[in-house]
Amino acid sequence: MGAVNDTGVCRGLAVEHRGSVVAVEDGVLWMVKDVPRASSGSVVHGGFEPSDYLTERKWAVSIDGTRVPISILYKKNLVKFDGFNPLFMYGYGSYGISIVPGFEAWAFTLVDRGFIYAIAHIRGGEEMGIKWYEDGELLKKRNTFIDFIACAEYLIENKYGSKEKLCINGGVGNGGLLIGDVLNMCPDLFKAAVLDYPFVDVVTSLLDPTISSTTSEWEELGDPRKEEYYHYIKSYSPVDNVSICIDFGKLIRNSSRQSTLCSRSKHAEASCLCEEFHLCSISLCVGRP
């Protein structure tokens, strides 16, 4: 795992964890072989060689002048920095959760096919300290979205990818809020998006205290029963800001009938929204996150 800081390169994305296969013989524990493992614990197969890959730490500048760190991973012999490589960018930016770069085997299924994989360490997480989190919550939540857009624009400007080959993902719940919002703000900036259990009807959800997560979300996003928060949240809530003239490209939306993060009615609502605005949406119904 690597830390987000001003100096050095984060190598955690390309350095695997190690595990051991052991055997017991005559009461003695012997190590049979050393096995590379991903951060999740899954075994890394296929003769993985860390020296085939490069990791970088770059900094985008958000609209208010804030420098936002980006962690980048790619395979050396597959990237030319001409804008033609497909680019997969991930971000989250909520609850003070730090997305610390770590070795994940699934990412290599992309980079081994020529993708560049990037993590945008946007405000709302805590990668840069508690203020980084506070500057991305409540009445400063829009900083999360503008940081993500700034990171995408930086990567495109510096030929890590292009608008035509950029896919974005934000993880579960509020990560879907992130993706829904940036699609509304800059629909032409992204070619495809993956929304996992997306939290997209923010105002309506936060006005319903019967939803199990509502009161805890008031601490993160604010209580829309108060006028100041109502207008601010409505200004970015994805469902309240969709335009019929926008072509969102390709969307993949993962959902679950058993999800405790978003109710069944919200999944149905998201599906209807996609149909109403003629969005190309693939809905994958899976288990709880």
XYZ file of C-alpha atoms in Angstrom:
289
model
C 0.000 0.000 0.000
C 1.194 3.509 -0.643
C 0.423 6.867 0.884
C -0.741 10.002 -0.875
C 1.863 12.717 -0.403
C 3.803 15.412 -2.206
C 6.984 13.430 -2.757
C 7.880 10.189 -4.424
C 5.861 7.795 -6.525
C 3.191 5.550 -5.069
C 4.341 2.035 -5.917
C 1.471 0.260 -4.138
C -0.500 -0.118 -7.367
C 2.146 -2.353 -8.950
C 3.656 -4.126 -5.929
C 1.840 -7.262 -4.907
C 1.445 -8.613 -1.401
C 3.112 -11.936 -0.658
C 1.625 -15.116 0.742
C 3.058 -18.570 1.346
C 2.031 -22.120 0.550
C 3.228 -24.284 3.417
C 3.394 -27.971 4.299
C 3.921 -29.856 7.528
C 6.391 -32.735 7.517
C 7.514 -34.580 10.651
C 6.118 -31.782 12.791
C 8.122 -29.110 10.944
C 6.459 -26.269 8.975
C 8.059 -25.841 5.546
C 7.413 -23.048 3.029
C 6.783 -24.721 -0.314
C 6.553 -21.546 -2.390
C 6.032 -17.800 -2.178
C 2.752 -16.688 -3.758
C 1.888 -13.137 -4.908
C -1.485 -11.925 -3.671
C -3.640 -8.889 -4.360
C -4.831 -6.476 -1.665
C -8.094 -8.437 -1.531
C -6.192 -11.655 -0.821
C -6.817 -13.278 -4.215
C -3.872 -15.098 -5.780
C -2.125 -13.367 -8.691
C -1.595 -15.800 -11.576
C 0.093 -15.572 -14.968
C 3.734 -14.918 -14.133
C 3.203 -11.370 -12.890
C 6.312 -9.198 -13.192
C 6.170 -5.807 -11.384
C 8.935 -4.317 -13.541
C 6.603 -4.476 -16.573
C 4.477 -1.704 -15.067
C 4.860 1.928 -14.079
C 3.058 3.942 -11.418
C 2.924 7.724 -11.303
C 1.662 10.454 -9.003
C 0.319 13.502 -10.827
C -1.542 16.590 -9.617
C -4.559 18.208 -11.237
C -5.612 21.748 -10.341
C -9.274 22.143 -9.413
C -11.309 25.206 -10.323
C -10.578 26.874 -6.959
C -6.816 26.304 -7.285
C -6.646 23.208 -5.068
C -4.089 20.602 -6.167
C -5.691 17.164 -6.396
C -3.498 14.021 -6.431
C -3.951 11.297 -9.039
C -2.448 7.798 -8.840
C -1.771 6.191 -12.222
C -0.898 2.647 -13.314
C -0.074 1.320 -16.781
C 1.976 -1.299 -18.598
C 5.150 0.134 -20.096
C 5.048 -1.467 -23.530
C 1.356 -0.764 -24.172
C 1.152 2.999 -23.586
C 2.265 5.712 -26.021
C 0.711 8.849 -24.448
C -0.887 9.825 -27.729
C -4.433 9.930 -26.381
C -5.421 6.635 -27.976
C -5.135 4.406 -24.917
C -8.406 3.617 -23.143
C -8.531 5.228 -19.707
C -10.398 3.967 -16.628
C -10.675 6.556 -13.853
C -11.970 5.846 -10.354
C -12.917 8.187 -7.528
C -15.094 8.206 -4.410
C -14.763 11.247 -2.157
C -17.178 10.615 0.712
C -17.264 9.847 4.443
C -13.572 10.631 4.846
C -12.705 7.294 3.214
C -9.169 7.359 1.836
C -8.657 5.472 -1.414
C -5.093 4.405 -0.682
C -3.481 2.871 -3.779
C -3.006 -0.855 -3.357
C -2.331 -3.811 -5.605
C -5.613 -5.107 -7.063
C -5.559 -8.037 -9.470
C -8.687 -6.864 -11.310
C -6.963 -3.634 -12.376
C -4.375 -5.663 -14.256
C -7.073 -7.245 -16.420
C -7.430 -3.709 -17.774
C -3.824 -2.517 -17.923
C -2.710 -5.784 -19.557
C -5.124 -4.896 -22.361
C -3.667 -1.425 -22.827
C -5.794 0.564 -20.389
C -4.404 3.286 -18.169
C -5.869 3.019 -14.671
C -6.158 6.199 -12.602
C -7.437 6.987 -9.105
C -8.586 10.563 -8.446
C -8.043 11.346 -4.746
C -10.787 13.949 -4.593
C -12.008 16.000 -1.647
C -14.496 14.233 0.584
C -11.979 11.485 1.268
C -9.250 11.927 3.846
C -6.137 11.220 1.774
C -4.772 14.691 2.508
C -6.022 15.000 6.076
C -9.213 15.907 7.895
C -9.623 19.254 6.102
C -9.611 17.363 2.794
C -12.697 15.547 4.043
C -14.384 18.630 5.482
C -13.913 20.473 2.185
C -15.948 17.759 0.442
C -18.971 17.367 2.728
C -22.178 19.243 3.564
C -22.232 22.706 1.925
C -18.875 22.026 0.242
C -19.919 18.769 -1.438
C -19.632 20.191 -4.946
C -15.843 20.289 -4.461
C -15.908 16.494 -4.781
C -17.404 16.734 -8.242
C -15.270 19.581 -9.573
C -12.118 17.797 -8.370
C -13.084 14.670 -10.305
C -13.712 16.685 -13.454
C -10.372 18.488 -13.017
C -8.576 15.136 -12.793
C -10.273 13.880 -15.955
C -9.372 17.063 -17.823
C -5.746 16.815 -16.645
C -5.417 13.237 -17.882
C -6.947 14.089 -21.246
C -4.814 17.214 -21.672
C -1.669 15.209 -20.951
C -2.572 12.428 -23.410
C -3.264 9.676 -20.884
C -6.532 9.214 -22.733
C -9.262 11.048 -24.601
C -12.922 11.907 -24.185
C -13.715 9.148 -26.656
C -11.941 6.497 -24.544
C -12.583 7.546 -20.946
C -14.671 5.330 -18.671
C -15.420 6.437 -15.099
C -16.513 4.657 -11.921
C -17.121 5.859 -8.381
C -17.892 2.774 -6.355
C -20.965 2.097 -4.243
C -23.674 4.532 -3.057
C -22.185 8.021 -2.908
C -19.757 6.926 -5.606
C -22.804 6.610 -7.854
C -23.810 10.104 -6.742
C -20.385 11.324 -7.868
C -20.687 9.724 -11.295
C -24.282 10.845 -11.796
C -23.381 14.416 -10.952
C -20.289 14.710 -13.153
C -22.251 13.210 -16.061
C -24.771 16.020 -15.643
C -22.048 18.654 -15.342
C -19.821 17.513 -18.228
C -21.612 14.871 -20.315
C -19.233 15.309 -23.253
C -16.162 14.580 -21.138
C -16.817 10.859 -20.674
C -17.464 8.003 -23.084
C -18.790 5.452 -20.597
C -19.649 5.129 -16.912
C -20.229 2.411 -14.342
C -22.637 3.235 -11.493
C -22.612 0.839 -8.530
C -25.764 0.949 -6.367
C -26.057 4.637 -7.293
C -27.493 7.178 -4.861
C -29.020 9.543 -7.410
C -32.311 10.879 -5.997
C -30.642 12.630 -3.104
C -33.279 15.147 -2.007
C -36.180 12.694 -1.963
C -34.127 10.063 -0.154
C -32.867 12.444 2.524
C -36.415 13.669 3.168
C -37.479 10.114 4.020
C -36.351 9.150 7.554
C -37.812 5.645 7.115
C -34.821 4.784 4.908
C -32.215 3.229 7.183
C -29.303 5.349 5.965
C -31.058 8.738 5.930
C -30.098 10.100 9.345
C -26.442 9.151 8.924
C -26.431 10.814 5.499
C -27.623 14.050 7.113
C -24.218 14.232 8.804
C -22.474 13.771 5.447
C -24.665 15.725 3.016
C -26.935 17.801 5.235
C -30.601 17.719 6.234
C -32.800 18.996 3.364
C -35.582 19.810 5.823
C -33.482 22.910 6.420
C -33.891 25.368 3.560
C -30.183 26.074 3.099
C -29.376 22.395 2.644
C -32.460 21.715 0.537
C -31.473 24.174 -2.182
C -27.795 23.200 -2.101
C -28.445 19.458 -2.333
C -31.032 19.941 -5.071
C -28.465 21.898 -7.086
C -26.378 18.734 -7.563
C -28.780 15.806 -7.019
C -28.405 13.809 -10.279
C -32.119 13.065 -10.729
C -33.011 16.743 -10.301
C -30.468 17.939 -12.857
C -30.815 15.592 -15.826
C -31.347 17.304 -19.174
C -33.254 15.547 -21.938
C -30.829 16.914 -24.523
C -27.808 15.202 -22.970
C -26.342 12.069 -24.534
C -24.670 10.187 -21.689
C -23.128 7.496 -23.880
C -22.896 4.043 -22.336
C -23.908 3.416 -18.738
C -23.593 0.245 -16.686
C -25.638 0.358 -13.499
C -25.144 -2.337 -10.863
C -28.046 -2.765 -8.460
C -29.525 -5.185 -5.953
C -33.000 -5.891 -4.636
C -31.433 -6.591 -1.248
C -29.241 -3.494 -1.055
C -29.302 -1.666 2.273
C -27.724 1.395 0.650
C -30.456 2.188 -1.868
C -34.042 0.963 -1.655
C -35.711 -1.177 -4.315
C -37.870 1.773 -5.350
C -34.732 3.833 -6.031
C -33.366 1.152 -8.360
C -36.689 1.114 -10.221
C -36.634 4.909 -10.352
C -33.137 4.909 -11.853
C -34.266 2.413 -14.502
C -37.272 4.550 -15.408
C -35.049 7.626 -15.603
C -32.761 5.875 -18.078
C -35.764 4.901 -20.209
C -37.305 8.390 -20.072
C -34.141 10.046 -21.332
C -33.266 7.243 -23.773
C -30.022 6.409 -22.003
C -28.144 3.286 -23.039
C -28.104 1.610 -19.618
C -27.163 -1.969 -18.799
C -28.591 -2.978 -15.423
C -26.771 -5.784 -13.621
C -28.711 -7.157 -10.648
C -26.271 -8.554 -8.120
C -26.115 -9.205 -4.369
C -25.494 -6.815 -1.503
C -22.307 -4.723 -1.813
